[in-house]
Amino acid sequence: MSLHLVAGAAGFIGSHLCDRLVAAGHAVTGVDNFITGSPDNLRQLAGHPQFQFVRADVTEAGWDAGLPVQSFDYIWHLASLASPVEYLKHPLETLETGSTATRNLLELARRNDATFLVTSTSEVYGDPLEHPQSEQYWGNVNSIGLRSCYDESKRFAEAITMAYHRVHGVRTTIARIFNTYGPRMALNDGRVVPAFVDQALRGEAITVFGDGRQTRSFCYVSDLVEGLIRLMHSGFREPVNLGNPVEMTMLEFAQAIQAKTGSGSGIVFRPLPQDDPKRRRPDISRAKQVLGWEPQVSFDEGMALTIEYFSSLVTA
Ligand code: NAD
Ligand code: UDP
């Protein structure tokens, strides 16, 4: 059994990670300030002897005063605004989660001699000029655009993580996560998966932004969590892409959701948000080689589980 701290525990990915760690017999302290997460995501762990929850904002000085344990083996930094709608509402908080919060959690890792993982993003590649995106690509990011609060926050998070490794010898890892989906995504956070599924289930028209020819590649959450766990134990210090290379246009995605939900509602086109990346697909050669990892859950299987989850919320 080892001791884990998960920052961003009440979020979509964080809550699945906590479930996996607890099920593997570890002791987990989850931390969250609920800015986008929800206590509902951790309901299944309430009262579990291996799980403790602390409500705290990891960007604040002294945020760790209420922690029940001060000797973690592993520190997972997932705390961040993650949906474009949310980070556009909270740009300053978003910048703080990549900068101050990353430094706070790296300091804790240094003091504890813990291994550290930060969840970076495919957004560090911006609107990429190389396709698919490998970790060697340095990206095409607008440093002052609306999305810059997220992109630059994550780029800073990667930079300070590498610096803590180089200067203080902290054992660090960096996951560059591509679009991930599944149960416990917030229904109203504006990301394309909950947005389209919710609209289809309610019989509302699906809102495709732009002409719908922009692409994304969707990874099911259980695959992603498996990748994160392998990365944490890999000893590999440079960033690793984690995502599913199966790529589709947003128009194809909207049509797939219509077919899977049996929705007769139409599709409406809305303006494309600023700097919305045109193409995105991970090159996962490094993850295959270093972690022996690749996604196992097909789009059809993952979407069936996701639609079932959102149906239970929509009809509740
Ligand atoms: P999420 O919004 O569901 O979860 C993030 C959690 O962090 C939330 O519970 C939120 O309340 C918490 N949080 C934010 N700021 C905090 C703070 N200052 N103190 C404490 N808690 C704070 O998002 P998610 O999809 O689960 O993403 C998890 C991580 O993975 C994020 O770092 C995100 O940037 C990264 N990521 C996710 C995706 C994806 O497709 N889901 C893609 C790329 C990167
Ligand atoms: N999108 C869309 N309709 C929506 C929400 C999103 O067409 O209601 C598009 C968005 O423009 C982007 C893609 O879906 O091209 C993925 O958007 P999301 O917000 O999920 O995350 P991103 O990958 O842009 O970070």
Short mmCIF file of C-alpha atoms in Angstrom, two decimals, residues 119-228:
data_model
loop_
_atom_site.label_atom_id
_atom_site.label_comp_id
_atom_site.label_asym_id
_atom_site.label_seq_id
_atom_site.Cartn_x
_atom_site.Cartn_y
_atom_site.Cartn_z
CA THR A 119 -1.74 16.44 -16.32
CA SER A 120 -0.78 18.61 -19.25
CA THR A 121 -2.76 18.69 -22.47
CA SER A 122 -2.75 18.43 -26.24
CA GLU A 123 -3.47 22.19 -26.10
CA VAL A 124 0.28 22.75 -25.63
CA TYR A 125 0.40 22.04 -29.39
CA GLY A 126 -2.10 24.90 -29.95
CA ASP A 127 -3.61 24.84 -33.45
CA PRO A 128 -1.02 22.34 -34.65
CA LEU A 129 0.82 22.65 -37.94
CA GLU A 130 2.08 19.05 -37.65
CA HIS A 131 -0.28 16.12 -37.81
CA PRO A 132 -0.53 13.83 -35.92
CA GLN A 133 1.14 15.48 -32.92
CA SER A 134 4.19 13.81 -31.42
CA GLU A 135 5.93 14.96 -28.25
CA GLN A 136 8.80 16.38 -30.33
CA TYR A 137 6.48 19.04 -31.82
CA TRP A 138 6.78 22.42 -30.04
CA GLY A 139 3.35 23.66 -31.00
CA ASN A 140 1.60 26.66 -32.55
CA VAL A 141 0.11 28.58 -29.63
CA ASN A 142 -1.38 32.08 -29.57
CA SER A 143 0.09 33.40 -26.31
CA ILE A 144 -2.46 36.24 -25.97
CA GLY A 145 -5.65 34.72 -27.40
CA LEU A 146 -8.68 33.69 -25.37
CA ARG A 147 -7.42 30.11 -24.96
CA SER A 148 -3.96 31.29 -23.87
CA CYS A 149 -4.94 31.17 -20.17
CA TYR A 150 -5.16 27.38 -20.50
CA ASP A 151 -2.45 26.70 -23.07
CA GLU A 152 0.20 28.87 -21.43
CA SER A 153 -0.76 27.71 -17.96
CA LYS A 154 -0.08 24.12 -19.01
CA ARG A 155 3.11 25.06 -20.84
CA PHE A 156 4.33 26.78 -17.65
CA ALA A 157 3.28 23.70 -15.66
CA GLU A 158 5.46 21.53 -17.90
CA ALA A 159 8.37 23.99 -17.63
CA ILE A 160 8.34 24.23 -13.82
CA THR A 161 7.94 20.46 -13.56
CA MET A 162 11.07 19.89 -15.65
CA ALA A 163 12.90 22.59 -13.62
CA TYR A 164 12.02 20.91 -10.31
CA HIS A 165 13.35 17.66 -11.72
CA ARG A 166 16.57 19.28 -12.97
CA VAL A 167 17.22 21.56 -9.96
CA HIS A 168 15.84 19.51 -7.03
CA GLY A 169 15.91 15.99 -8.48
CA VAL A 170 12.16 15.50 -7.91
CA ARG A 171 10.91 12.39 -9.74
CA THR A 172 8.43 13.97 -12.13
CA THR A 173 6.23 12.82 -15.02
CA ILE A 174 4.18 14.81 -17.55
CA ALA A 175 1.03 13.44 -19.24
CA ARG A 176 -0.14 15.28 -22.36
CA ILE A 177 -3.79 14.27 -22.36
CA PHE A 178 -5.89 14.40 -25.54
CA ASN A 179 -9.71 14.68 -25.48
CA THR A 180 -10.98 12.18 -22.92
CA TYR A 181 -14.62 11.35 -22.24
CA GLY A 182 -16.85 9.14 -20.13
CA PRO A 183 -19.24 9.09 -17.18
CA ARG A 184 -18.91 11.95 -14.64
CA MET A 185 -18.12 14.63 -17.19
CA ALA A 186 -20.17 17.63 -16.10
CA LEU A 187 -23.33 17.77 -18.18
CA ASN A 188 -23.17 21.54 -18.58
CA ASP A 189 -19.44 22.21 -18.92
CA GLY A 190 -19.72 22.90 -22.65
CA ARG A 191 -17.31 20.21 -23.82
CA VAL A 192 -18.41 18.56 -27.01
CA VAL A 193 -19.21 15.09 -25.63
CA PRO A 194 -21.64 16.13 -22.86
CA ALA A 195 -23.01 18.95 -25.04
CA PHE A 196 -23.91 16.73 -28.00
CA VAL A 197 -25.19 13.81 -25.91
CA ASP A 198 -27.33 16.09 -23.75
CA GLN A 199 -28.79 17.88 -26.77
CA ALA A 200 -29.57 14.59 -28.54
CA LEU A 201 -31.19 13.07 -25.44
CA ARG A 202 -33.37 16.14 -24.96
CA GLY A 203 -34.35 16.18 -28.62
CA GLU A 204 -32.66 19.54 -29.14
CA ALA A 205 -30.64 20.42 -32.25
CA ILE A 206 -26.95 19.57 -31.96
CA THR A 207 -24.75 22.69 -32.02
CA VAL A 208 -21.81 22.12 -34.36
CA PHE A 209 -19.29 24.98 -34.21
CA GLY A 210 -17.86 26.24 -37.51
CA ASP A 211 -18.39 23.97 -40.49
CA GLY A 212 -17.79 20.88 -38.35
CA ARG A 213 -14.72 19.82 -40.33
CA GLN A 214 -12.37 20.31 -37.35
CA THR A 215 -11.24 16.99 -35.90
CA ARG A 216 -10.72 15.50 -32.46
CA SER A 217 -9.70 12.03 -31.23
CA PHE A 218 -11.62 10.72 -28.21
CA CYS A 219 -10.16 8.46 -25.50
CA TYR A 220 -12.35 6.60 -23.00
CA VAL A 221 -11.58 7.48 -19.39
CA SER A 222 -10.61 3.96 -18.17
CA ASP A 223 -7.92 3.78 -20.87
CA LEU A 224 -6.64 7.21 -19.89
CA VAL A 225 -6.44 6.32 -16.19
CA GLU A 226 -4.49 3.15 -17.03
CA GLY A 227 -2.05 5.30 -19.02
CA LEU A 228 -1.65 7.76 -16.14
#
